[in-house]
Amino acid sequence: MTSPEDSTQSLECVLPGDAKATARAWIAAHLNELTEWHTHIWELAEPAWREYQSQAWYVETLREAGFAVEDGSAGMPTAFCAEWSNGEGPTLLTYAEYDAVPGNSQAATTHEQPRAGLTRFAPGHTDPHSALGISTLAGLLATKHAMEVHNLGGRLKYTGEPAEKMHGSKVVHGLRGYYDDADAIVSFHPFYMLPLCNTARWDTHCGAYYSKVYSFVCDHPETWQLSSADPNSPIPASHSAARAPGANVALSQMYTASRTMLDSMLPATGGWSFSDAILTDGQATADNLPQRVARLQYSWRTPDVEMAEHVLAVLDRNATAAATMAHCAVEDRWVARSRPGRANHVLADVLYANLEQIGPPEYGPEAVEVGKEIQSAVGIEPMENPFLAATEQLIEPQEAERVLREQMPAWQRNWTSDDYVEMSHYAPLVRFYIARPTLAPTDDGHPYPSWAMNALGGIPSTITPTIETAGKTIAGTFLDLLQRPGLLADAKAEFDRRVDAEPMPPLLPENFTAPISLPWPDYTRNGSRDW
């Protein structure tokens, strides 16, 4: 790995035709700046659909770098689409994510502590998407620099994708045609589960993901029991009158019924999951009036669309029943409805070859000391090398596939979920992972608290190796695709074969709009919530 101190020498030694070396030297020379950029986004930590400052930073930075940027693409205020062209050539696309997760505020330090001035319930970066975005930005800008130096024709496209935690934006961008002109797409995520660490996905991509908000609305409580109305009271339902059950009762019935039926929704195999969240708007105090509105979000991950549709049918029935019981109407609003992903072996081979040239992340002495301090803080005897061994090793895509399949039923074709899958239906796509800093397990299986991993994602010495390795891998892959047109032709031919063999039309209508108006959590810098 090239250090920032060696960047000047590296730039001088680049051969004129070696575009990859030029791109890698650019990243090495700008590594300190990239790390500062990451810290800025990590500290902003804005939750889904509310990433206003993070998005504004990307828009400004890309415009300063010479990109034409559409601010608020596809009607999403915290999305963007940036483009830059160096003449005739293919269009290559990658993207940024920058949403954080409520309830995970952690300072970039070696002990548990929320970020300065914030409650622990404020958002924080967990995956971290902050590193995802800065890594792809590094690869994008390094590729642009190499294209200019070596006069390589082509077009770079970079989308800002808000609300990834709810699969919110990519389905919208896809329906609006933002991926239609891409010849290839590179999708990156920091490692989050073995064996997908320092590798590319092969056959088993992410599965289906559905997310829907049910809103129970009690607009006519006065019609619940007309005979109980007090003609002498100016309030239609006086304190002693029978009141309509209201929206909170509907929500409670829906929540209880759906949790009760969980074991009956799908077979207990296939790695599917089901989660829920209450969106807290409407009734805010314990008044005696019927609650007017209550909202419940469900999200479910399944290996295929058929399974996802069965869960949907159960939830829709439960919502109708709960609303009827509580004298409410029910409104539903899709958040996301994603198809399983498509593999592309040609692009996976190209990308992994570049990763092999660069090598896995390496953690220097400063990072090792950070890891030891965190181990000590959680009551673990510090290890000589505190990091998970796999984070500093490569694993070939085919071997990662073999290990992954050992954990799955033979019939299951997809595993877990991420909204990059929607992009894979518009153009050839490769999905790859680079290690994020992860502490090694102990002999007795002592678990690490979530704050420890979150902190490692914000400490410069531990997260910079992820950014450097991923950025160089993306740049190398892009430059191969720009200079070797046969690769793109082969990737497109494979993509077409897969589409013809298994057509999968979009699951939402073309005019679908992002649910930005729902009361998603919006934490201000002082730790309060403001909608």
Short mmCIF file of C-alpha atoms in Angstrom, two decimals:
data_model
loop_
_atom_site.label_atom_id
_atom_site.label_comp_id
_atom_site.label_asym_id
_atom_site.label_seq_id
_atom_site.Cartn_x
_atom_site.Cartn_y
_atom_site.Cartn_z
CA MET A 1 0.00 0.00 0.00
CA THR A 2 1.34 3.44 -0.89
CA SER A 3 1.62 5.89 1.98
CA PRO A 4 0.79 9.61 1.63
CA GLU A 5 4.45 10.42 2.25
CA ASP A 6 5.45 8.44 -0.85
CA SER A 7 2.86 10.09 -3.10
CA THR A 8 5.19 12.64 -4.75
CA GLN A 9 7.73 9.99 -5.67
CA SER A 10 4.96 7.71 -6.94
CA LEU A 11 3.59 10.42 -9.23
CA GLU A 12 7.05 11.06 -10.71
CA CYS A 13 7.66 7.36 -11.41
CA VAL A 14 4.43 6.70 -13.30
CA LEU A 15 4.93 5.44 -16.84
CA PRO A 16 2.97 7.44 -19.46
CA GLY A 17 0.76 4.51 -20.46
CA ASP A 18 0.09 3.16 -17.00
CA ALA A 19 -3.29 4.69 -16.20
CA LYS A 20 -3.84 2.46 -13.18
CA ALA A 21 -0.61 3.64 -11.58
CA THR A 22 -1.70 7.21 -12.18
CA ALA A 23 -5.03 6.58 -10.44
CA ARG A 24 -3.42 4.82 -7.48
CA ALA A 25 -0.89 7.60 -7.07
CA TRP A 26 -3.73 10.14 -7.06
CA ILE A 27 -5.45 8.30 -4.21
CA ALA A 28 -2.19 8.02 -2.27
CA ALA A 29 -1.50 11.72 -2.73
CA HIS A 30 -5.01 12.67 -1.56
CA LEU A 31 -5.42 10.09 1.20
CA ASN A 32 -5.29 12.61 4.02
CA GLU A 33 -7.93 14.73 2.30
CA LEU A 34 -10.12 11.69 1.65
CA THR A 35 -9.87 10.77 5.33
CA GLU A 36 -10.92 14.30 6.32
CA TRP A 37 -13.87 14.08 3.94
CA HIS A 38 -14.90 10.82 5.52
CA THR A 39 -14.74 12.26 9.02
CA HIS A 40 -17.00 15.11 7.93
CA ILE A 41 -19.71 12.79 6.58
CA TRP A 42 -19.33 10.41 9.53
CA GLU A 43 -19.86 13.27 11.99
CA LEU A 44 -22.94 14.58 10.14
CA ALA A 45 -24.62 11.17 10.49
CA GLU A 46 -28.00 12.14 9.06
CA PRO A 47 -30.78 9.50 8.92
CA ALA A 48 -32.75 8.28 5.91
CA TRP A 49 -34.41 10.92 3.70
CA ARG A 50 -32.98 13.65 5.94
CA GLU A 51 -29.36 13.68 4.70
CA TYR A 52 -29.50 17.35 3.69
CA GLN A 53 -26.00 18.44 4.74
CA SER A 54 -24.33 15.25 3.53
CA GLN A 55 -25.95 15.51 0.11
CA ALA A 56 -25.10 19.21 -0.16
CA TRP A 57 -21.44 18.42 0.55
CA TYR A 58 -21.32 15.82 -2.23
CA VAL A 59 -23.01 18.16 -4.71
CA GLU A 60 -20.58 20.99 -3.95
CA THR A 61 -17.51 18.72 -3.99
CA LEU A 62 -18.45 17.11 -7.32
CA ARG A 63 -19.15 20.48 -8.95
CA GLU A 64 -15.77 21.75 -7.81
CA ALA A 65 -14.23 18.62 -9.38
CA GLY A 66 -15.78 19.48 -12.74
CA PHE A 67 -18.90 17.31 -12.73
CA ALA A 68 -22.29 18.48 -13.90
CA VAL A 69 -24.62 17.68 -11.01
CA GLU A 70 -28.40 17.39 -10.88
CA ASP A 71 -29.37 18.38 -7.35
CA GLY A 72 -32.35 16.43 -6.00
CA SER A 73 -32.54 13.83 -8.77
CA ALA A 74 -35.77 11.88 -9.44
CA GLY A 75 -37.69 14.19 -7.11
CA MET A 76 -35.67 13.15 -4.04
CA PRO A 77 -34.29 16.22 -2.21
CA THR A 78 -31.32 14.34 -0.73
CA ALA A 79 -30.35 12.52 -3.95
CA PHE A 80 -28.15 13.69 -6.81
CA CYS A 81 -26.77 12.58 -10.17
CA ALA A 82 -23.32 13.72 -11.34
CA GLU A 83 -21.78 13.28 -14.80
CA TRP A 84 -18.43 13.99 -16.42
CA SER A 85 -17.29 13.17 -19.95
CA ASN A 86 -13.91 13.01 -21.64
CA GLY A 87 -15.25 12.38 -25.12
CA GLU A 88 -16.51 9.24 -26.83
CA GLY A 89 -16.46 6.04 -24.81
CA PRO A 90 -18.46 3.86 -22.44
CA THR A 91 -20.49 5.13 -19.48
CA LEU A 92 -19.36 3.72 -16.12
CA LEU A 93 -21.39 4.23 -12.96
CA THR A 94 -20.86 3.97 -9.24
CA TYR A 95 -22.62 5.68 -6.35
CA ALA A 96 -22.52 7.14 -2.85
CA GLU A 97 -24.63 6.31 0.18
CA TYR A 98 -24.60 8.52 3.28
CA ASP A 99 -27.57 7.72 5.54
CA ALA A 100 -27.01 6.89 9.20
CA VAL A 101 -29.08 4.91 11.71
CA PRO A 102 -31.11 6.46 14.57
CA GLY A 103 -30.16 5.30 18.03
CA ASN A 104 -26.48 4.67 17.26
CA SER A 105 -24.61 7.84 18.14
CA GLN A 106 -20.99 7.00 18.97
CA ALA A 107 -17.94 9.22 19.10
CA ALA A 108 -14.75 8.32 17.23
CA THR A 109 -13.07 7.19 20.41
CA THR A 110 -12.07 3.98 22.18
CA HIS A 111 -14.81 4.01 24.80
CA GLU A 112 -18.59 4.22 24.69
CA GLN A 113 -19.65 7.83 24.27
CA PRO A 114 -22.13 9.65 22.01
CA ARG A 115 -20.78 12.32 19.70
CA ALA A 116 -20.36 15.73 21.30
CA GLY A 117 -23.60 17.55 21.99
CA LEU A 118 -25.82 14.62 21.04
CA THR A 119 -27.95 12.13 22.90
CA ARG A 120 -27.06 8.46 22.47
CA PHE A 121 -30.35 8.07 20.59
CA ALA A 122 -29.18 10.33 17.76
CA PRO A 123 -28.10 8.65 14.51
CA GLY A 124 -24.67 7.25 13.82
CA HIS A 125 -22.96 5.43 10.98
CA THR A 126 -22.98 1.70 11.55
CA ASP A 127 -22.04 -0.03 8.26
CA PRO A 128 -20.53 2.63 7.72
CA HIS A 129 -22.12 4.31 4.71
CA SER A 130 -19.78 7.23 5.28
CA ALA A 131 -16.87 5.02 4.16
CA LEU A 132 -18.93 3.55 1.33
CA GLY A 133 -19.46 6.98 -0.20
CA ILE A 134 -15.94 8.34 0.24
CA SER A 135 -14.43 5.09 -1.11
CA THR A 136 -16.44 5.26 -4.32
CA LEU A 137 -15.75 8.98 -4.59
CA ALA A 138 -12.03 8.24 -4.32
CA GLY A 139 -12.27 5.69 -7.12
CA LEU A 140 -14.33 8.06 -9.27
CA LEU A 141 -12.00 11.06 -8.93
CA ALA A 142 -8.89 8.91 -9.40
CA THR A 143 -10.37 7.50 -12.60
CA LYS A 144 -11.20 10.99 -13.86
CA HIS A 145 -7.64 12.12 -13.18
CA ALA A 146 -6.18 9.12 -15.04
CA MET A 147 -8.53 9.67 -17.99
CA GLU A 148 -7.33 13.27 -18.28
CA VAL A 149 -3.64 12.39 -17.96
CA HIS A 150 -3.80 9.52 -20.46
CA ASN A 151 -6.49 11.00 -22.75
CA LEU A 152 -8.96 8.15 -22.28
CA GLY A 153 -12.42 8.67 -23.70
CA GLY A 154 -15.52 7.83 -21.73
CA ARG A 155 -18.16 9.09 -19.37
CA LEU A 156 -18.36 8.78 -15.59
CA LYS A 157 -21.66 8.81 -13.78
CA TYR A 158 -22.10 9.02 -10.01
CA THR A 159 -25.42 8.91 -8.19
CA GLY A 160 -26.20 9.95 -4.62
CA GLU A 161 -28.44 7.32 -3.05
CA PRO A 162 -30.24 8.38 0.15
CA ALA A 163 -32.16 6.11 2.53
CA GLU A 164 -30.32 2.89 1.71
CA LYS A 165 -31.31 1.48 5.08
CA MET A 166 -34.87 1.47 3.71
CA HIS A 167 -33.89 0.61 0.12
CA GLY A 168 -35.36 3.98 -0.66
CA SER A 169 -33.71 5.60 -3.68
CA LYS A 170 -32.32 3.08 -6.15
CA VAL A 171 -35.73 1.74 -7.12
CA VAL A 172 -36.80 5.34 -7.85
CA HIS A 173 -33.68 6.22 -9.82
CA GLY A 174 -34.11 2.99 -11.77
CA LEU A 175 -37.74 3.66 -12.65
CA ARG A 176 -36.78 7.16 -13.83
CA GLY A 177 -34.09 5.87 -16.19
CA TYR A 178 -30.95 7.03 -14.37
CA TYR A 179 -29.19 3.68 -14.91
CA ASP A 180 -30.38 3.04 -18.46
CA ASP A 181 -27.30 4.50 -20.17
CA ALA A 182 -24.73 2.74 -17.96
CA ASP A 183 -22.48 0.19 -19.68
CA ALA A 184 -21.30 -1.17 -16.32
CA ILE A 185 -21.98 -0.50 -12.64
CA VAL A 186 -19.60 -1.05 -9.72
CA SER A 187 -21.33 -1.50 -6.35
CA PHE A 188 -19.27 -1.39 -3.14
CA HIS A 189 -20.04 -2.03 0.49
CA PRO A 190 -17.75 -2.33 3.51
CA PHE A 191 -17.58 -5.95 4.69
CA TYR A 192 -20.26 -6.91 7.20
CA MET A 193 -20.49 -10.72 7.20
CA LEU A 194 -18.19 -13.60 6.39
CA PRO A 195 -17.23 -14.93 3.92
CA LEU A 196 -17.93 -11.69 2.02
CA CYS A 197 -14.74 -9.89 3.03
CA ASN A 198 -12.24 -8.61 0.46
CA THR A 199 -14.00 -10.29 -2.43
CA ALA A 200 -16.75 -9.95 -5.04
CA ARG A 201 -20.11 -11.70 -5.12
CA TRP A 202 -20.31 -14.54 -7.59
CA ASP A 203 -23.70 -16.25 -8.04
CA THR A 204 -25.55 -15.71 -4.77
CA HIS A 205 -26.61 -12.08 -4.73
CA CYS A 206 -29.01 -10.33 -2.39
CA GLY A 207 -32.68 -11.26 -2.49
CA ALA A 208 -36.01 -9.46 -2.45
CA TYR A 209 -36.79 -6.64 -0.05
CA TYR A 210 -40.23 -5.16 0.62
CA SER A 211 -41.01 -2.25 2.92
CA LYS A 212 -44.41 -0.68 3.52
CA VAL A 213 -45.92 1.84 5.95
CA TYR A 214 -49.47 1.27 7.21
CA SER A 215 -51.16 4.43 8.51
CA PHE A 216 -54.25 4.02 10.67
CA VAL A 217 -56.41 7.13 10.56
CA CYS A 218 -59.38 7.89 12.81
CA ASP A 219 -60.97 10.80 10.96
CA HIS A 220 -64.58 10.30 12.18
CA PRO A 221 -64.51 9.35 15.87
CA GLU A 222 -67.89 11.05 16.37
CA THR A 223 -69.62 8.22 14.50
CA TRP A 224 -68.40 5.49 16.86
CA GLN A 225 -71.40 5.63 19.24
CA LEU A 226 -73.83 8.42 18.43
CA SER A 227 -76.16 7.71 21.36
CA SER A 228 -73.43 8.52 23.90
CA ALA A 229 -73.02 12.13 22.80
CA ASP A 230 -73.79 14.71 25.49
CA PRO A 231 -76.00 17.44 23.95
CA ASN A 232 -74.91 19.85 26.71
CA SER A 233 -71.18 19.51 25.94
CA PRO A 234 -69.44 21.55 23.25
CA ILE A 235 -66.95 18.68 22.91
CA PRO A 236 -68.42 15.96 20.64
CA ALA A 237 -67.03 13.20 22.87
CA SER A 238 -67.08 14.40 26.46
CA HIS A 239 -64.87 12.91 29.17
CA SER A 240 -67.49 10.42 30.25
CA ALA A 241 -68.65 9.39 26.77
CA ALA A 242 -67.66 6.19 25.01
CA ARG A 243 -64.79 7.09 22.72
CA ALA A 244 -63.73 5.55 19.44
CA PRO A 245 -60.82 3.14 20.01
CA GLY A 246 -58.62 5.29 17.75
CA ALA A 247 -55.44 4.83 15.79
CA ASN A 248 -53.21 3.60 18.61
CA VAL A 249 -55.53 0.67 19.20
CA ALA A 250 -55.39 -0.19 15.51
CA LEU A 251 -51.61 -0.03 15.58
CA SER A 252 -51.49 -2.26 18.66
CA GLN A 253 -53.77 -4.82 17.05
CA MET A 254 -51.74 -4.81 13.85
CA TYR A 255 -48.46 -5.14 15.71
CA THR A 256 -49.68 -7.97 17.94
CA ALA A 257 -51.40 -9.90 15.17
CA SER A 258 -48.43 -9.71 12.82
CA ARG A 259 -45.95 -10.76 15.49
CA THR A 260 -48.25 -13.61 16.55
CA MET A 261 -48.45 -14.86 12.98
CA LEU A 262 -44.73 -14.59 12.29
CA ASP A 263 -44.11 -18.33 12.52
CA SER A 264 -46.95 -18.94 10.08
CA MET A 265 -45.84 -16.52 7.38
CA LEU A 266 -43.04 -18.56 5.80
CA PRO A 267 -41.06 -21.78 6.39
CA ALA A 268 -38.39 -21.63 9.07
CA THR A 269 -35.64 -21.88 6.42
CA GLY A 270 -34.23 -19.65 3.76
CA GLY A 271 -32.74 -16.92 5.89
CA TRP A 272 -35.70 -14.55 5.65
CA SER A 273 -36.21 -11.76 8.16
CA PHE A 274 -38.99 -9.45 9.31
CA SER A 275 -38.73 -6.15 11.17
CA ASP A 276 -40.97 -3.27 12.18
CA ALA A 277 -40.81 0.34 13.34
CA ILE A 278 -43.37 2.75 14.77
CA LEU A 279 -43.24 6.20 13.20
CA THR A 280 -44.03 8.61 16.00
CA ASP A 281 -46.18 11.41 14.69
CA GLY A 282 -49.79 12.32 15.43
CA GLN A 283 -50.82 11.84 19.06
CA ALA A 284 -48.01 13.16 21.23
CA THR A 285 -49.65 13.45 24.69
CA ALA A 286 -51.98 11.31 26.77
CA ASP A 287 -55.07 13.36 26.05
CA ASN A 288 -58.54 11.84 26.31
CA LEU A 289 -59.34 12.38 22.63
CA PRO A 290 -59.22 9.43 20.21
CA GLN A 291 -55.81 9.14 18.59
CA ARG A 292 -56.10 10.43 15.02
CA VAL A 293 -53.16 8.71 13.32
CA ALA A 294 -50.64 5.97 14.04
CA ARG A 295 -48.10 4.57 11.59
CA LEU A 296 -46.32 1.25 11.50
CA GLN A 297 -43.56 0.33 9.04
CA TYR A 298 -42.78 -3.26 8.11
CA SER A 299 -39.72 -4.41 6.19
CA TRP A 300 -39.04 -7.98 5.17
CA ARG A 301 -36.15 -9.70 3.40
CA THR A 302 -36.74 -12.93 1.51
CA PRO A 303 -34.77 -15.05 -0.97
CA ASP A 304 -37.36 -14.55 -3.71
CA VAL A 305 -40.37 -12.49 -4.73
CA GLU A 306 -42.90 -15.27 -4.17
CA MET A 307 -42.04 -15.43 -0.48
CA ALA A 308 -42.16 -11.65 -0.18
CA GLU A 309 -45.61 -11.57 -1.74
CA HIS A 310 -46.96 -14.07 0.79
CA VAL A 311 -45.81 -11.90 3.70
CA LEU A 312 -47.43 -8.92 2.01
CA ALA A 313 -50.77 -10.72 1.78
CA VAL A 314 -50.68 -11.53 5.51
CA LEU A 315 -49.87 -7.94 6.46
CA ASP A 316 -52.54 -6.46 4.22
CA ARG A 317 -55.19 -8.72 5.80
CA ASN A 318 -54.02 -7.86 9.30
CA ALA A 319 -54.13 -4.13 8.55
CA THR A 320 -57.70 -4.31 7.28
CA ALA A 321 -58.82 -6.26 10.33
CA ALA A 322 -57.04 -3.95 12.79
CA ALA A 323 -58.53 -0.84 11.20
CA THR A 324 -62.04 -2.28 11.32
CA MET A 325 -61.72 -3.16 15.00
CA ALA A 326 -60.54 0.32 15.97
CA HIS A 327 -62.98 2.41 13.87
CA CYS A 328 -60.22 3.59 11.56
CA ALA A 329 -59.37 3.72 7.91
CA VAL A 330 -56.03 2.28 6.77
CA GLU A 331 -53.72 3.84 4.21
CA ASP A 332 -50.61 2.13 2.91
CA ARG A 333 -47.50 3.56 1.31
CA TRP A 334 -44.71 1.59 -0.31
CA VAL A 335 -41.19 2.46 0.77
CA ALA A 336 -39.39 -0.11 -1.37
CA ARG A 337 -40.09 -3.22 -3.42
CA SER A 338 -36.86 -4.67 -4.78
CA ARG A 339 -36.12 -7.66 -7.00
CA PRO A 340 -33.33 -10.19 -6.34
CA GLY A 341 -29.98 -9.33 -7.90
CA ARG A 342 -28.39 -10.52 -11.13
CA ALA A 343 -24.84 -11.87 -11.19
CA ASN A 344 -22.19 -10.94 -13.76
CA HIS A 345 -19.14 -13.19 -13.77
CA VAL A 346 -17.25 -11.10 -16.33
CA LEU A 347 -17.28 -8.00 -14.12
CA ALA A 348 -16.62 -10.01 -10.96
CA ASP A 349 -13.46 -11.46 -12.55
CA VAL A 350 -12.26 -8.04 -13.71
CA LEU A 351 -12.79 -6.42 -10.33
CA TYR A 352 -11.23 -9.22 -8.31
CA ALA A 353 -8.14 -9.18 -10.54
CA ASN A 354 -7.71 -5.53 -9.62
CA LEU A 355 -8.20 -6.28 -5.94
CA GLU A 356 -5.49 -8.93 -6.18
CA GLN A 357 -3.12 -6.34 -7.66
CA ILE A 358 -3.75 -3.99 -4.74
CA GLY A 359 -3.99 -6.47 -1.88
CA PRO A 360 -6.16 -6.41 1.24
CA PRO A 361 -6.26 -3.56 3.75
CA GLU A 362 -3.38 -3.38 6.19
CA TYR A 363 -3.67 -1.97 9.73
CA GLY A 364 -0.67 -0.01 10.88
CA PRO A 365 0.69 0.45 14.43
CA GLU A 366 -1.71 3.31 15.25
CA ALA A 367 -4.73 1.26 14.21
CA VAL A 368 -3.48 -1.74 16.21
CA GLU A 369 -3.21 0.42 19.33
CA VAL A 370 -6.77 1.65 18.80
CA GLY A 371 -8.01 -1.94 18.56
CA LYS A 372 -6.17 -2.89 21.75
CA GLU A 373 -7.61 0.09 23.63
CA ILE A 374 -11.16 -0.90 22.65
CA GLN A 375 -10.55 -4.50 23.71
CA SER A 376 -9.30 -3.26 27.06
CA ALA A 377 -12.32 -0.94 27.40
CA VAL A 378 -14.76 -3.86 27.01
CA GLY A 379 -12.88 -6.12 29.43
CA ILE A 380 -10.90 -8.22 26.95
CA GLU A 381 -7.19 -8.86 27.28
CA PRO A 382 -5.63 -6.92 24.37
CA MET A 383 -4.34 -9.15 21.59
CA GLU A 384 -1.11 -8.76 19.67
CA ASN A 385 -3.22 -8.32 16.53
CA PRO A 386 -6.67 -7.18 17.66
CA PHE A 387 -8.29 -7.40 14.20
CA LEU A 388 -10.19 -10.28 12.64
CA ALA A 389 -7.71 -12.20 10.49
CA ALA A 390 -10.04 -12.22 7.47
CA THR A 391 -9.92 -8.43 7.26
CA GLU A 392 -6.32 -8.61 6.05
CA GLN A 393 -6.84 -11.52 3.65
CA LEU A 394 -8.36 -11.94 0.20
CA ILE A 395 -10.87 -14.64 -0.67
CA GLU A 396 -11.59 -15.54 -4.29
CA PRO A 397 -15.21 -15.00 -5.36
CA GLN A 398 -15.71 -18.68 -6.20
CA GLU A 399 -14.39 -19.74 -2.79
CA ALA A 400 -16.56 -17.16 -1.02
CA GLU A 401 -19.51 -18.55 -2.98
CA ARG A 402 -18.70 -22.11 -1.89
CA VAL A 403 -18.50 -21.13 1.79
CA LEU A 404 -21.67 -19.06 1.54
CA ARG A 405 -23.61 -21.94 -0.01
CA GLU A 406 -22.66 -24.20 2.92
CA GLN A 407 -24.89 -22.04 5.12
CA MET A 408 -27.95 -22.18 2.85
CA PRO A 409 -30.59 -24.68 1.71
CA ALA A 410 -29.92 -26.04 -1.78
CA TRP A 411 -33.08 -24.43 -3.18
CA GLN A 412 -32.19 -20.92 -1.97
CA ARG A 413 -30.72 -18.73 -4.69
CA ASN A 414 -30.34 -15.40 -2.87
CA TRP A 415 -29.25 -14.33 0.59
CA THR A 416 -29.99 -11.24 2.72
CA SER A 417 -30.77 -7.94 0.97
CA ASP A 418 -29.41 -4.63 -0.22
CA ASP A 419 -30.93 -2.27 -2.74
CA TYR A 420 -28.01 -2.46 -5.19
CA VAL A 421 -30.00 -5.38 -6.61
CA GLU A 422 -32.33 -2.97 -8.42
CA MET A 423 -29.37 -1.53 -10.34
CA SER A 424 -28.39 -5.00 -11.54
CA HIS A 425 -31.57 -5.14 -13.66
CA TYR A 426 -30.55 -2.15 -15.77
CA ALA A 427 -26.90 -2.86 -16.62
CA PRO A 428 -24.10 -5.35 -15.91
CA LEU A 429 -23.08 -4.95 -12.26
CA VAL A 430 -20.39 -6.22 -9.93
CA ARG A 431 -20.84 -6.13 -6.16
CA PHE A 432 -17.70 -6.21 -4.02
CA TYR A 433 -16.65 -5.88 -0.40
CA ILE A 434 -13.57 -4.53 1.34
CA ALA A 435 -12.92 -5.16 5.01
CA ARG A 436 -14.06 -2.64 7.53
CA PRO A 437 -12.11 -2.69 10.83
CA THR A 438 -13.47 -5.61 12.86
CA LEU A 439 -12.08 -6.93 16.13
CA ALA A 440 -10.97 -10.54 16.45
CA PRO A 441 -13.17 -12.97 18.40
CA THR A 442 -12.00 -14.17 21.78
CA ASP A 443 -11.42 -17.81 22.69
CA ASP A 444 -14.46 -17.79 24.97
CA GLY A 445 -16.70 -16.04 22.43
CA HIS A 446 -16.91 -12.79 24.43
CA PRO A 447 -19.18 -10.50 22.35
CA TYR A 448 -18.25 -6.96 21.43
CA PRO A 449 -20.86 -4.22 21.99
CA SER A 450 -22.14 -2.48 18.87
CA TRP A 451 -20.52 0.83 19.85
CA ALA A 452 -17.06 -0.72 19.37
CA MET A 453 -17.56 -1.49 15.68
CA ASN A 454 -19.29 1.85 15.13
CA ALA A 455 -16.35 3.68 16.68
CA LEU A 456 -13.83 1.82 14.52
CA GLY A 457 -15.73 3.05 11.47
CA GLY A 458 -15.08 6.66 12.46
CA ILE A 459 -11.49 6.57 13.73
CA PRO A 460 -9.18 7.67 10.88
CA SER A 461 -6.37 5.15 11.45
CA THR A 462 -8.77 2.20 11.34
CA ILE A 463 -11.15 3.22 8.52
CA THR A 464 -8.66 4.75 6.06
CA PRO A 465 -7.33 1.34 4.86
CA THR A 466 -10.88 0.51 3.72
CA ILE A 467 -11.17 3.74 1.75
CA GLU A 468 -7.75 3.37 0.13
CA THR A 469 -8.21 -0.26 -0.92
CA ALA A 470 -11.75 0.17 -2.22
CA GLY A 471 -10.95 3.39 -4.07
CA LYS A 472 -7.97 1.86 -5.87
CA THR A 473 -9.98 -1.25 -6.74
CA ILE A 474 -12.79 0.80 -8.30
CA ALA A 475 -10.37 2.97 -10.27
CA GLY A 476 -8.50 -0.05 -11.61
CA THR A 477 -11.73 -1.75 -12.64
CA PHE A 478 -13.04 1.35 -14.40
CA LEU A 479 -9.76 1.83 -16.26
CA ASP A 480 -9.75 -1.79 -17.43
CA LEU A 481 -13.27 -1.34 -18.77
CA LEU A 482 -12.34 1.91 -20.52
CA GLN A 483 -9.26 0.47 -22.19
CA ARG A 484 -10.43 -3.08 -22.99
CA PRO A 485 -13.75 -2.81 -24.86
CA GLY A 486 -14.01 -6.58 -25.20
CA LEU A 487 -14.66 -6.83 -21.47
CA LEU A 488 -17.71 -4.62 -21.67
CA ALA A 489 -18.99 -6.52 -24.69
CA ASP A 490 -18.66 -9.81 -22.81
CA ALA A 491 -20.32 -8.35 -19.68
CA LYS A 492 -23.22 -7.04 -21.75
CA ALA A 493 -23.63 -10.39 -23.53
CA GLU A 494 -23.78 -12.17 -20.17
CA PHE A 495 -26.28 -9.60 -18.85
CA ASP A 496 -28.52 -10.09 -21.89
CA ARG A 497 -28.42 -13.88 -21.51
CA ARG A 498 -29.48 -13.66 -17.90
CA VAL A 499 -32.31 -11.23 -18.65
CA ASP A 500 -33.60 -13.41 -21.47
CA ALA A 501 -33.46 -16.52 -19.29
CA GLU A 502 -35.29 -14.92 -16.37
CA PRO A 503 -37.15 -11.68 -17.09
CA MET A 504 -38.04 -9.74 -13.93
CA PRO A 505 -40.02 -6.54 -14.58
CA PRO A 506 -40.05 -3.76 -11.93
CA LEU A 507 -42.32 -4.37 -8.94
CA LEU A 508 -43.49 -0.76 -8.63
CA PRO A 509 -45.11 1.51 -11.26
CA GLU A 510 -43.03 3.90 -13.30
CA ASN A 511 -44.64 6.91 -11.58
CA PHE A 512 -43.73 5.68 -8.08
CA THR A 513 -42.38 8.49 -5.90
CA ALA A 514 -40.15 8.31 -2.86
CA PRO A 515 -42.02 8.51 0.49
CA ILE A 516 -40.09 11.55 1.65
CA SER A 517 -43.13 13.16 3.31
CA LEU A 518 -43.58 10.47 5.95
CA PRO A 519 -42.40 11.40 9.48
CA TRP A 520 -38.96 9.81 9.34
CA PRO A 521 -36.66 10.60 12.30
CA ASP A 522 -34.83 13.87 11.84
CA TYR A 523 -32.31 14.60 14.57
CA THR A 524 -30.88 18.09 14.81
CA ARG A 525 -27.35 18.78 15.99
CA ASN A 526 -28.48 19.33 19.58
CA GLY A 527 -29.96 15.87 19.78
CA SER A 528 -33.62 16.79 19.48
CA ARG A 529 -36.00 15.61 16.80
CA ASP A 530 -37.59 17.97 14.35
CA TRP A 531 -39.94 17.13 11.49
#
